[in-house]
């Protein structure tokens, strides 16, 4: 009991220390985004690509100067990690982990099971359930095991539902192992790293609707069965002018299940040609998303999907749209960063007692 009390005191001290660092007399936190996020106990993250991380000092400076967490945008996906069956390439994941740990940044692992970016041997293979189960457990064992205790959270299953609607996506895993592939993957990851927070990560759920309802039903079932699901990732790939008003209420449905939530892939794409007025309005959208997370006890973080507009996936995937991140292609901050800072500059909500 004594140790628990001491541990509790230590936690209070750490939070108080963070508050003391960034909380002046008027109680309004000060400092850059990392210090402000720490005051709220929030992870403020960004998705990083290996090549610019290793070769571009300006890119690295944006990460270390503005964020407390990183997600590997592509290098921890199956096609990069296990391009040949049994042949692993750890160069990219190790580079991200080494950078994060050298800079004191947390890491979100992305992603274990997805329908995209699978290597040919897996995507085109023909496996019976026992063999695919073995392949899945070997991959999760190798990847989660290599970074055991060093990755804060894993997107264990990414986008399990169809793009538009409430049906489970008939991906490779579903087709061979059935719907319970999701529970199996969560158990497999939990057995390898019992400390990691395990997420289902999805898009198109942020404003509620049929997909959010279906994910809620799945999450409720998994929680009721005691499956180690700890969080729901709200990707947050938004179109300028269409950021949902009810992000917080949708999040609260899941935190009411006892789950944590996070915005895991935030970007707000703007149609070209982009105007100053639109960038100012985009700042308000970034602010509202961060405020929504701050308004929901159990929302643990916001991750932006891309360090700057020059390294954003948006122009390739959504021709005619651009300017989706808080930094321009020359690593200069945009009004969207001010929006994040404004949201984080509010007085922190006192930790709930007990
Ligand atoms: O690695 C190859 C490289 O060898 C080759 O020369 C090049 C030729 O174009 O392609 C490279 O692969 C690209 C890969 O990113 C790594 O850069 C793929 O073509 C490209 O399609 C892939 O795009 C990624 C996309 O997922 C794939 O679906 C984006 O960068 C990445 O931001 C995006 O991220 C996903 C999340 O993981 C899940 N949520 C949705 C989000 C957007 O789709």
mmCIF file of C-alpha atoms and ligand atoms in Angstrom:
data_model
loop_
_atom_site.group_PDB
_atom_site.id
_atom_site.type_symbol
_atom_site.label_atom_id
_atom_site.label_comp_id
_atom_site.label_asym_id
_atom_site.label_seq_id
_atom_site.Cartn_x
_atom_site.Cartn_y
_atom_site.Cartn_z
ATOM 1 C CA UNK A 1 0.000 0.000 0.000
ATOM 2 C CA UNK A 2 2.843 2.358 0.964
ATOM 3 C CA UNK A 3 4.422 1.970 -2.474
ATOM 4 C CA UNK A 4 1.103 2.796 -4.124
ATOM 5 C CA UNK A 5 0.775 5.943 -2.054
ATOM 6 C CA UNK A 6 4.344 6.952 -2.894
ATOM 7 C CA UNK A 7 3.719 6.261 -6.568
ATOM 8 C CA UNK A 8 0.561 8.334 -6.386
ATOM 9 C CA UNK A 9 2.476 11.193 -4.803
ATOM 10 C CA UNK A 10 5.136 10.924 -7.502
ATOM 11 C CA UNK A 11 2.475 11.218 -10.200
ATOM 12 C CA UNK A 12 0.952 14.266 -8.527
ATOM 13 C CA UNK A 13 4.432 15.798 -8.217
ATOM 14 C CA UNK A 14 5.192 15.235 -11.903
ATOM 15 C CA UNK A 15 1.907 16.793 -13.005
ATOM 16 C CA UNK A 16 2.426 19.685 -10.608
ATOM 17 C CA UNK A 17 5.956 20.144 -11.908
ATOM 18 C CA UNK A 18 4.675 20.303 -15.468
ATOM 19 C CA UNK A 19 2.021 22.774 -14.412
ATOM 20 C CA UNK A 20 4.610 24.824 -12.535
ATOM 21 C CA UNK A 21 6.887 24.933 -15.575
ATOM 22 C CA UNK A 22 4.227 26.264 -17.893
ATOM 23 C CA UNK A 23 1.558 27.794 -15.607
ATOM 24 C CA UNK A 24 2.161 31.447 -14.642
ATOM 25 C CA UNK A 25 0.142 33.351 -12.047
ATOM 26 C CA UNK A 26 -2.961 33.825 -14.212
ATOM 27 C CA UNK A 27 -3.128 30.054 -14.677
ATOM 28 C CA UNK A 28 -2.891 30.302 -18.450
ATOM 29 C CA UNK A 29 -0.129 27.978 -19.642
ATOM 30 C CA UNK A 30 2.765 29.420 -21.627
ATOM 31 C CA UNK A 31 5.529 27.968 -23.779
ATOM 32 C CA UNK A 32 5.679 26.156 -27.089
ATOM 33 C CA UNK A 33 3.316 23.371 -28.188
ATOM 34 C CA UNK A 34 5.226 20.570 -26.371
ATOM 35 C CA UNK A 35 5.214 22.421 -23.032
ATOM 36 C CA UNK A 36 1.570 23.392 -23.465
ATOM 37 C CA UNK A 37 0.586 19.823 -24.359
ATOM 38 C CA UNK A 38 2.433 18.553 -21.278
ATOM 39 C CA UNK A 39 0.411 20.873 -19.047
ATOM 40 C CA UNK A 40 -2.723 19.124 -20.260
ATOM 41 C CA UNK A 41 -1.112 15.660 -20.148
ATOM 42 C CA UNK A 42 -1.775 15.408 -23.862
ATOM 43 C CA UNK A 43 0.400 13.763 -26.500
ATOM 44 C CA UNK A 44 0.867 16.113 -29.463
ATOM 45 C CA UNK A 45 2.186 13.950 -32.278
ATOM 46 C CA UNK A 46 3.175 13.966 -35.923
ATOM 47 C CA UNK A 47 3.615 11.283 -38.591
ATOM 48 C CA UNK A 48 7.183 11.096 -39.862
ATOM 49 C CA UNK A 49 8.830 9.634 -42.945
ATOM 50 C CA UNK A 50 12.285 8.061 -42.608
ATOM 51 C CA UNK A 51 14.095 9.704 -45.525
ATOM 52 C CA UNK A 52 13.498 13.367 -44.550
ATOM 53 C CA UNK A 53 13.931 12.483 -40.881
ATOM 54 C CA UNK A 54 17.459 11.281 -41.623
ATOM 55 C CA UNK A 55 18.417 13.877 -44.242
ATOM 56 C CA UNK A 56 16.555 17.119 -43.548
ATOM 57 C CA UNK A 57 17.494 19.139 -40.475
ATOM 58 C CA UNK A 58 14.603 21.561 -41.007
ATOM 59 C CA UNK A 59 12.171 18.643 -41.050
ATOM 60 C CA UNK A 60 13.651 17.249 -37.831
ATOM 61 C CA UNK A 61 13.516 20.685 -36.192
ATOM 62 C CA UNK A 62 9.780 20.959 -36.868
ATOM 63 C CA UNK A 63 9.285 17.598 -35.148
ATOM 64 C CA UNK A 64 11.476 18.251 -32.110
ATOM 65 C CA UNK A 65 10.321 21.849 -31.683
ATOM 66 C CA UNK A 66 6.592 21.268 -31.854
ATOM 67 C CA UNK A 67 5.639 17.703 -30.968
ATOM 68 C CA UNK A 68 5.911 15.216 -28.097
ATOM 69 C CA UNK A 69 5.205 12.043 -30.067
ATOM 70 C CA UNK A 70 5.835 10.497 -33.486
ATOM 71 C CA UNK A 71 4.081 7.920 -35.633
ATOM 72 C CA UNK A 72 5.905 6.152 -38.479
ATOM 73 C CA UNK A 73 3.884 7.182 -41.536
ATOM 74 C CA UNK A 74 4.853 4.098 -43.571
ATOM 75 C CA UNK A 75 7.950 2.334 -42.310
ATOM 76 C CA UNK A 76 6.235 0.140 -39.715
ATOM 77 C CA UNK A 77 3.664 -1.159 -42.200
ATOM 78 C CA UNK A 78 3.786 -4.774 -43.336
ATOM 79 C CA UNK A 79 5.222 -4.101 -46.833
ATOM 80 C CA UNK A 80 8.170 -2.200 -45.315
ATOM 81 C CA UNK A 81 8.798 -4.458 -42.300
ATOM 82 C CA UNK A 82 8.388 -7.917 -43.859
ATOM 83 C CA UNK A 83 8.712 -7.468 -47.648
ATOM 84 C CA UNK A 84 9.552 -11.163 -48.017
ATOM 85 C CA UNK A 85 8.101 -13.908 -45.859
ATOM 86 C CA UNK A 86 10.406 -14.279 -42.871
ATOM 87 C CA UNK A 87 12.637 -11.490 -44.203
ATOM 88 C CA UNK A 88 12.435 -8.404 -41.975
ATOM 89 C CA UNK A 89 13.798 -4.923 -42.690
ATOM 90 C CA UNK A 90 14.241 -3.087 -39.414
ATOM 91 C CA UNK A 91 16.227 -0.147 -40.820
ATOM 92 C CA UNK A 92 13.254 2.205 -41.099
ATOM 93 C CA UNK A 93 11.497 1.331 -37.832
ATOM 94 C CA UNK A 94 14.826 1.412 -35.954
ATOM 95 C CA UNK A 95 15.588 4.865 -37.401
ATOM 96 C CA UNK A 96 12.259 6.236 -36.168
ATOM 97 C CA UNK A 97 12.624 4.587 -32.758
ATOM 98 C CA UNK A 98 16.224 5.763 -32.340
ATOM 99 C CA UNK A 99 15.275 9.325 -33.303
ATOM 100 C CA UNK A 100 12.273 9.367 -30.993
ATOM 101 C CA UNK A 101 14.184 8.008 -28.021
ATOM 102 C CA UNK A 102 17.143 10.333 -28.613
ATOM 103 C CA UNK A 103 14.700 13.287 -28.617
ATOM 104 C CA UNK A 104 12.534 12.074 -25.730
ATOM 105 C CA UNK A 105 9.477 11.620 -27.936
ATOM 106 C CA UNK A 106 6.773 8.996 -27.442
ATOM 107 C CA UNK A 107 5.984 6.603 -30.285
ATOM 108 C CA UNK A 108 2.619 5.415 -31.639
ATOM 109 C CA UNK A 109 3.045 2.167 -33.583
ATOM 110 C CA UNK A 110 1.293 2.124 -36.971
ATOM 111 C CA UNK A 111 0.030 -0.383 -38.060
ATOM 112 C CA UNK A 112 -0.168 -4.154 -37.537
ATOM 113 C CA UNK A 113 -3.155 -5.362 -39.626
ATOM 114 C CA UNK A 114 -4.459 -3.339 -42.558
ATOM 115 C CA UNK A 115 -5.795 -4.084 -46.036
ATOM 116 C CA UNK A 116 -3.276 -1.725 -47.695
ATOM 117 C CA UNK A 117 0.490 -1.812 -48.131
ATOM 118 C CA UNK A 118 0.764 -5.593 -47.844
ATOM 119 C CA UNK A 119 3.737 -7.273 -49.547
ATOM 120 C CA UNK A 120 2.984 -9.332 -52.645
ATOM 121 C CA UNK A 121 3.811 -12.668 -50.936
ATOM 122 C CA UNK A 122 1.043 -11.973 -48.434
ATOM 123 C CA UNK A 123 -1.498 -10.159 -50.592
ATOM 124 C CA UNK A 124 -1.380 -12.741 -53.381
ATOM 125 C CA UNK A 125 -0.747 -15.759 -51.224
ATOM 126 C CA UNK A 126 -3.270 -18.458 -50.529
ATOM 127 C CA UNK A 127 -3.283 -19.454 -46.890
ATOM 128 C CA UNK A 128 -5.592 -21.625 -44.850
ATOM 129 C CA UNK A 129 -6.673 -20.300 -41.447
ATOM 130 C CA UNK A 130 -3.962 -22.052 -39.371
ATOM 131 C CA UNK A 131 -1.176 -20.822 -41.662
ATOM 132 C CA UNK A 132 -2.499 -17.225 -41.878
ATOM 133 C CA UNK A 133 -2.938 -17.224 -38.111
ATOM 134 C CA UNK A 134 0.701 -18.312 -37.776
ATOM 135 C CA UNK A 135 1.814 -15.606 -40.233
ATOM 136 C CA UNK A 136 -0.135 -12.959 -38.319
ATOM 137 C CA UNK A 137 1.254 -14.029 -34.946
ATOM 138 C CA UNK A 138 4.816 -14.231 -36.299
ATOM 139 C CA UNK A 139 4.592 -10.689 -37.706
ATOM 140 C CA UNK A 140 3.036 -9.193 -34.590
ATOM 141 C CA UNK A 141 5.494 -11.131 -32.415
ATOM 142 C CA UNK A 142 8.461 -9.827 -34.392
ATOM 143 C CA UNK A 143 7.372 -6.180 -34.730
ATOM 144 C CA UNK A 144 5.708 -5.600 -31.369
ATOM 145 C CA UNK A 145 8.353 -7.773 -29.715
ATOM 146 C CA UNK A 146 11.282 -5.814 -31.167
ATOM 147 C CA UNK A 147 9.991 -2.598 -29.594
ATOM 148 C CA UNK A 148 8.376 -4.121 -26.520
ATOM 149 C CA UNK A 149 8.061 -1.537 -23.769
ATOM 150 C CA UNK A 150 9.146 1.280 -26.104
ATOM 151 C CA UNK A 151 5.943 1.920 -28.090
ATOM 152 C CA UNK A 152 3.183 3.680 -26.182
ATOM 153 C CA UNK A 153 0.287 2.510 -28.359
ATOM 154 C CA UNK A 154 -0.261 0.326 -31.406
ATOM 155 C CA UNK A 155 -2.837 0.697 -34.158
ATOM 156 C CA UNK A 156 -3.409 -3.052 -34.080
ATOM 157 C CA UNK A 157 -6.219 -3.044 -36.654
ATOM 158 C CA UNK A 158 -6.452 -0.181 -39.132
ATOM 159 C CA UNK A 159 -9.683 0.623 -40.984
ATOM 160 C CA UNK A 160 -11.611 -2.612 -40.345
ATOM 161 C CA UNK A 161 -14.810 -1.165 -41.871
ATOM 162 C CA UNK A 162 -15.622 -0.399 -45.494
ATOM 163 C CA UNK A 163 -14.911 3.165 -46.580
ATOM 164 C CA UNK A 164 -18.560 4.226 -46.488
ATOM 165 C CA UNK A 165 -20.886 2.251 -44.298
ATOM 166 C CA UNK A 166 -21.212 -0.181 -41.446
ATOM 167 C CA UNK A 167 -19.980 -3.453 -42.915
ATOM 168 C CA UNK A 168 -16.679 -4.979 -41.921
ATOM 169 C CA UNK A 169 -14.190 -4.687 -44.772
ATOM 170 C CA UNK A 170 -13.643 -8.076 -46.387
ATOM 171 C CA UNK A 171 -9.869 -7.814 -46.167
ATOM 172 C CA UNK A 172 -7.391 -10.686 -46.260
ATOM 173 C CA UNK A 173 -7.709 -11.287 -42.533
ATOM 174 C CA UNK A 174 -11.519 -11.224 -42.456
ATOM 175 C CA UNK A 175 -11.792 -13.472 -45.487
ATOM 176 C CA UNK A 176 -9.654 -16.266 -44.020
ATOM 177 C CA UNK A 177 -9.984 -15.906 -40.247
ATOM 178 C CA UNK A 178 -13.466 -14.389 -40.019
ATOM 179 C CA UNK A 179 -14.597 -11.378 -37.940
ATOM 180 C CA UNK A 180 -12.717 -12.526 -34.870
ATOM 181 C CA UNK A 181 -9.384 -11.774 -36.548
ATOM 182 C CA UNK A 182 -9.701 -8.450 -34.763
ATOM 183 C CA UNK A 183 -9.834 -10.018 -31.287
ATOM 184 C CA UNK A 184 -7.080 -12.475 -32.239
ATOM 185 C CA UNK A 185 -4.781 -9.650 -33.337
ATOM 186 C CA UNK A 186 -5.450 -7.690 -30.141
ATOM 187 C CA UNK A 187 -4.691 -10.752 -27.981
ATOM 188 C CA UNK A 188 -1.530 -11.493 -29.990
ATOM 189 C CA UNK A 189 -0.227 -7.944 -29.519
ATOM 190 C CA UNK A 190 -1.148 -7.920 -25.837
ATOM 191 C CA UNK A 191 0.710 -11.182 -25.206
ATOM 192 C CA UNK A 192 3.873 -9.667 -26.720
ATOM 193 C CA UNK A 193 3.639 -6.252 -25.056
ATOM 194 C CA UNK A 194 1.191 -6.176 -22.135
ATOM 195 C CA UNK A 195 1.997 -2.507 -21.457
ATOM 196 C CA UNK A 196 1.220 -1.155 -24.921
ATOM 197 C CA UNK A 197 -2.155 0.530 -25.396
ATOM 198 C CA UNK A 198 -3.934 -1.319 -28.205
ATOM 199 C CA UNK A 199 -6.132 0.595 -30.664
ATOM 200 C CA UNK A 200 -8.536 0.122 -33.509
ATOM 201 C CA UNK A 201 -7.908 3.060 -35.854
ATOM 202 C CA UNK A 202 -10.595 4.297 -38.261
ATOM 203 C CA UNK A 203 -11.658 7.209 -40.444
ATOM 204 C CA UNK A 204 -15.129 8.479 -41.252
ATOM 205 C CA UNK A 205 -16.313 8.034 -37.652
ATOM 206 C CA UNK A 206 -15.456 11.507 -36.343
ATOM 207 C CA UNK A 207 -18.911 13.010 -36.761
ATOM 208 C CA UNK A 208 -20.921 9.935 -35.793
ATOM 209 C CA UNK A 209 -23.110 8.000 -38.242
ATOM 210 C CA UNK A 210 -23.491 4.382 -39.330
ATOM 211 C CA UNK A 211 -19.759 3.617 -39.399
ATOM 212 C CA UNK A 212 -19.258 5.072 -35.935
ATOM 213 C CA UNK A 213 -22.269 3.082 -34.688
ATOM 214 C CA UNK A 214 -20.837 -0.128 -36.133
ATOM 215 C CA UNK A 215 -17.414 0.537 -34.607
ATOM 216 C CA UNK A 216 -19.097 1.293 -31.279
ATOM 217 C CA UNK A 217 -20.930 -2.051 -31.400
ATOM 218 C CA UNK A 218 -17.673 -3.865 -32.219
ATOM 219 C CA UNK A 219 -15.803 -2.057 -29.440
ATOM 220 C CA UNK A 220 -18.570 -2.721 -26.922
ATOM 221 C CA UNK A 221 -18.502 -6.439 -27.783
ATOM 222 C CA UNK A 222 -14.723 -6.630 -27.470
ATOM 223 C CA UNK A 223 -14.759 -4.780 -24.139
ATOM 224 C CA UNK A 224 -17.577 -7.006 -22.829
ATOM 225 C CA UNK A 225 -15.527 -10.088 -23.781
ATOM 226 C CA UNK A 226 -12.465 -8.766 -21.988
ATOM 227 C CA UNK A 227 -10.468 -8.525 -25.224
ATOM 228 C CA UNK A 228 -7.450 -6.192 -24.690
ATOM 229 C CA UNK A 229 -8.767 -3.207 -26.654
ATOM 230 C CA UNK A 230 -7.668 0.025 -24.963
ATOM 231 C CA UNK A 231 -8.388 2.785 -27.429
ATOM 232 C CA UNK A 232 -10.063 4.047 -30.580
ATOM 233 C CA UNK A 233 -8.132 6.132 -33.068
ATOM 234 C CA UNK A 234 -10.134 8.858 -34.811
ATOM 235 C CA UNK A 235 -7.991 9.471 -37.876
ATOM 236 C CA UNK A 236 -9.273 12.984 -38.576
ATOM 237 C CA UNK A 237 -8.555 13.374 -42.286
ATOM 238 C CA UNK A 238 -10.783 16.409 -42.805
ATOM 239 C CA UNK A 239 -11.777 18.615 -45.733
ATOM 240 C CA UNK A 240 -11.590 22.338 -45.039
ATOM 241 C CA UNK A 241 -15.066 23.589 -44.096
ATOM 242 C CA UNK A 242 -16.300 20.086 -43.212
ATOM 243 C CA UNK A 243 -14.736 19.436 -39.815
ATOM 244 C CA UNK A 244 -17.576 17.842 -37.790
ATOM 245 C CA UNK A 245 -19.034 19.794 -34.874
ATOM 246 C CA UNK A 246 -19.750 16.666 -32.855
ATOM 247 C CA UNK A 247 -16.283 15.130 -32.651
ATOM 248 C CA UNK A 248 -16.282 15.428 -28.839
ATOM 249 C CA UNK A 249 -19.696 13.779 -28.395
ATOM 250 C CA UNK A 250 -18.683 10.928 -30.693
ATOM 251 C CA UNK A 251 -15.478 10.471 -28.698
ATOM 252 C CA UNK A 252 -17.437 10.429 -25.441
ATOM 253 C CA UNK A 253 -19.446 7.399 -26.598
ATOM 254 C CA UNK A 254 -16.216 5.413 -26.648
ATOM 255 C CA UNK A 255 -14.699 6.838 -23.476
ATOM 256 C CA UNK A 256 -17.999 5.928 -21.765
ATOM 257 C CA UNK A 257 -17.043 2.311 -22.591
ATOM 258 C CA UNK A 258 -13.873 2.839 -20.559
ATOM 259 C CA UNK A 259 -11.716 3.207 -23.665
ATOM 260 C CA UNK A 260 -9.282 6.016 -24.373
ATOM 261 C CA UNK A 261 -9.470 7.873 -27.662
ATOM 262 C CA UNK A 262 -7.014 9.869 -29.743
ATOM 263 C CA UNK A 263 -7.031 11.871 -32.938
ATOM 264 C CA UNK A 264 -4.394 9.870 -34.816
ATOM 265 C CA UNK A 265 -3.989 11.303 -38.351
ATOM 266 C CA UNK A 266 -5.210 14.907 -38.341
ATOM 267 C CA UNK A 267 -4.964 16.965 -41.490
ATOM 268 C CA UNK A 268 -7.331 19.505 -43.066
ATOM 269 C CA UNK A 269 -7.011 19.618 -46.840
ATOM 270 C CA UNK A 270 -7.770 22.906 -48.598
ATOM 271 C CA UNK A 271 -8.822 23.212 -52.255
ATOM 272 C CA UNK A 272 -6.409 25.078 -54.514
ATOM 273 C CA UNK A 273 -5.833 27.962 -54.936
ATOM 274 C CA UNK A 274 -5.389 28.428 -51.183
ATOM 275 C CA UNK A 275 -6.125 31.910 -49.791
ATOM 276 C CA UNK A 276 -4.935 33.589 -46.585
ATOM 277 C CA UNK A 277 -8.551 33.669 -45.406
ATOM 278 C CA UNK A 278 -8.804 29.893 -45.851
ATOM 279 C CA UNK A 279 -5.571 29.360 -43.913
ATOM 280 C CA UNK A 280 -6.977 31.506 -41.098
ATOM 281 C CA UNK A 281 -10.184 29.466 -41.140
ATOM 282 C CA UNK A 282 -8.104 26.268 -41.148
ATOM 283 C CA UNK A 283 -6.438 27.538 -37.952
ATOM 284 C CA UNK A 284 -9.865 27.610 -36.338
ATOM 285 C CA UNK A 285 -10.476 24.034 -37.481
ATOM 286 C CA UNK A 286 -7.209 22.818 -35.967
ATOM 287 C CA UNK A 287 -8.075 24.692 -32.771
ATOM 288 C CA UNK A 288 -11.514 23.101 -32.595
ATOM 289 C CA UNK A 289 -10.116 19.582 -32.998
ATOM 290 C CA UNK A 290 -7.592 20.073 -30.193
ATOM 291 C CA UNK A 291 -10.290 21.691 -28.025
ATOM 292 C CA UNK A 292 -12.533 18.681 -28.664
ATOM 293 C CA UNK A 293 -9.814 16.379 -27.368
ATOM 294 C CA UNK A 294 -9.233 18.604 -24.336
ATOM 295 C CA UNK A 295 -12.986 18.594 -23.657
ATOM 296 C CA UNK A 296 -13.111 14.787 -23.461
ATOM 297 C CA UNK A 297 -11.518 13.139 -20.413
ATOM 298 C CA UNK A 298 -9.939 10.054 -21.913
ATOM 299 C CA UNK A 299 -8.776 11.736 -25.108
ATOM 300 C CA UNK A 300 -5.042 11.215 -24.758
ATOM 301 C CA UNK A 301 -3.595 12.875 -27.801
ATOM 302 C CA UNK A 302 -3.728 14.527 -31.195
ATOM 303 C CA UNK A 303 -1.371 13.448 -33.970
ATOM 304 C CA UNK A 304 -0.992 15.436 -37.197
ATOM 305 C CA UNK A 305 -0.493 13.401 -40.365
ATOM 306 C CA UNK A 306 2.616 14.904 -41.945
ATOM 307 C CA UNK A 307 5.401 17.219 -40.812
ATOM 308 C CA UNK A 308 4.778 19.817 -43.508
ATOM 309 C CA UNK A 309 2.747 20.421 -46.678
ATOM 310 C CA UNK A 310 5.653 19.313 -48.820
ATOM 311 C CA UNK A 311 5.632 15.850 -47.206
ATOM 312 C CA UNK A 312 1.859 15.437 -46.960
ATOM 313 C CA UNK A 313 0.113 12.510 -48.647
ATOM 314 C CA UNK A 314 -2.748 14.795 -49.680
ATOM 315 C CA UNK A 315 -1.635 16.250 -53.050
ATOM 316 C CA UNK A 316 -0.861 12.756 -54.428
ATOM 317 C CA UNK A 317 -4.119 11.236 -53.182
ATOM 318 C CA UNK A 318 -6.431 14.226 -53.548
ATOM 319 C CA UNK A 319 -5.339 16.209 -56.619
ATOM 320 C CA UNK A 320 -6.519 19.802 -56.311
ATOM 321 C CA UNK A 321 -6.164 19.793 -52.541
ATOM 322 C CA UNK A 322 -3.148 20.868 -50.537
ATOM 323 C CA UNK A 323 -1.940 22.816 -47.493
ATOM 324 C CA UNK A 324 -3.263 20.204 -45.055
ATOM 325 C CA UNK A 325 -0.674 20.451 -42.241
ATOM 326 C CA UNK A 326 0.391 23.195 -39.778
ATOM 327 C CA UNK A 327 3.681 23.852 -41.621
ATOM 328 C CA UNK A 328 4.274 24.903 -45.227
ATOM 329 C CA UNK A 329 6.645 23.153 -47.634
ATOM 330 C CA UNK A 330 9.502 25.354 -46.384
ATOM 331 C CA UNK A 331 8.866 24.244 -42.786
ATOM 332 C CA UNK A 332 7.363 27.647 -41.899
ATOM 333 C CA UNK A 333 4.510 27.586 -39.358
ATOM 334 C CA UNK A 334 1.057 28.418 -40.702
ATOM 335 C CA UNK A 335 -1.934 29.869 -38.826
ATOM 336 C CA UNK A 336 -2.981 26.252 -38.106
ATOM 337 C CA UNK A 337 -0.102 25.995 -35.611
ATOM 338 C CA UNK A 338 -1.427 29.101 -33.862
ATOM 339 C CA UNK A 339 -4.792 27.376 -33.715
ATOM 340 C CA UNK A 340 -3.226 24.417 -31.909
ATOM 341 C CA UNK A 341 -1.380 26.758 -29.515
ATOM 342 C CA UNK A 342 -4.561 28.754 -28.807
ATOM 343 C CA UNK A 343 -6.387 25.571 -27.877
ATOM 344 C CA UNK A 344 -3.552 24.440 -25.604
ATOM 345 C CA UNK A 345 -3.212 27.871 -23.983
ATOM 346 C CA UNK A 346 -6.450 27.502 -22.048
ATOM 347 C CA UNK A 347 -6.361 26.726 -18.351
ATOM 348 C CA UNK A 348 -5.914 22.995 -17.818
ATOM 349 C CA UNK A 349 -8.858 21.023 -16.486
ATOM 350 C CA UNK A 350 -7.961 20.000 -12.916
ATOM 351 C CA UNK A 351 -7.253 16.269 -12.735
ATOM 352 C CA UNK A 352 -10.459 14.516 -11.593
ATOM 353 C CA UNK A 353 -10.161 13.639 -7.925
ATOM 354 C CA UNK A 354 -9.873 9.957 -7.017
HETATM 355 O O1 LIG B 1 8.068 2.899 -50.977
HETATM 356 C C1 LIG B 1 7.689 3.076 -52.342
HETATM 357 C C2 LIG B 1 8.900 3.486 -53.163
HETATM 358 O O2 LIG B 1 9.859 2.431 -53.144
HETATM 359 C C3 LIG B 1 8.466 3.779 -54.589
HETATM 360 O O3 LIG B 1 9.569 4.275 -55.325
HETATM 361 C C4 LIG B 1 7.351 4.820 -54.594
HETATM 362 C C5 LIG B 1 6.846 5.028 -55.989
HETATM 363 O O4 LIG B 1 5.736 5.884 -55.916
HETATM 364 O O5 LIG B 1 6.229 4.363 -53.769
HETATM 365 C C6 LIG B 1 6.635 4.156 -52.433
HETATM 366 O O6 LIG B 1 5.516 3.704 -51.703
HETATM 367 C C7 LIG B 1 4.573 4.738 -51.373
HETATM 368 C C8 LIG B 1 4.391 4.752 -49.858
HETATM 369 O O7 LIG B 1 3.364 5.702 -49.473
HETATM 370 C C9 LIG B 1 5.688 5.140 -49.129
HETATM 371 O O8 LIG B 1 6.059 6.417 -49.516
HETATM 372 C C10 LIG B 1 3.237 4.375 -52.013
HETATM 373 O O9 LIG B 1 3.378 4.511 -53.418
HETATM 374 C C11 LIG B 1 2.142 5.314 -51.512
HETATM 375 O O10 LIG B 1 0.889 4.864 -51.979
HETATM 376 C C12 LIG B 1 2.100 5.295 -49.994
HETATM 377 O O11 LIG B 1 1.112 6.226 -49.558
HETATM 378 C C13 LIG B 1 0.811 6.135 -48.178
HETATM 379 C C14 LIG B 1 -0.632 5.665 -48.009
HETATM 380 O O12 LIG B 1 -0.965 5.620 -46.605
HETATM 381 C C15 LIG B 1 -0.827 4.301 -48.601
HETATM 382 O O13 LIG B 1 -2.197 3.941 -48.472
HETATM 383 C C16 LIG B 1 0.941 7.518 -47.562
HETATM 384 O O14 LIG B 1 2.297 7.942 -47.607
HETATM 385 C C17 LIG B 1 0.477 7.502 -46.111
HETATM 386 O O15 LIG B 1 0.442 8.835 -45.571
HETATM 387 C C18 LIG B 1 -0.933 6.924 -46.017
HETATM 388 O O16 LIG B 1 -1.274 6.843 -44.660
HETATM 389 C C19 LIG B 1 -2.546 6.212 -44.371
HETATM 390 C C20 LIG B 1 -2.441 5.625 -42.995
HETATM 391 O O17 LIG B 1 -1.383 4.705 -42.951
HETATM 392 C C21 LIG B 1 -3.770 4.991 -42.594
HETATM 393 N N1 LIG B 1 -4.855 5.970 -42.667
HETATM 394 C C22 LIG B 1 -4.987 6.574 -43.984
HETATM 395 C C23 LIG B 1 -3.684 7.259 -44.382
HETATM 396 C C24 LIG B 1 -3.848 7.879 -45.722
HETATM 397 O O18 LIG B 1 -4.091 6.897 -46.676
#
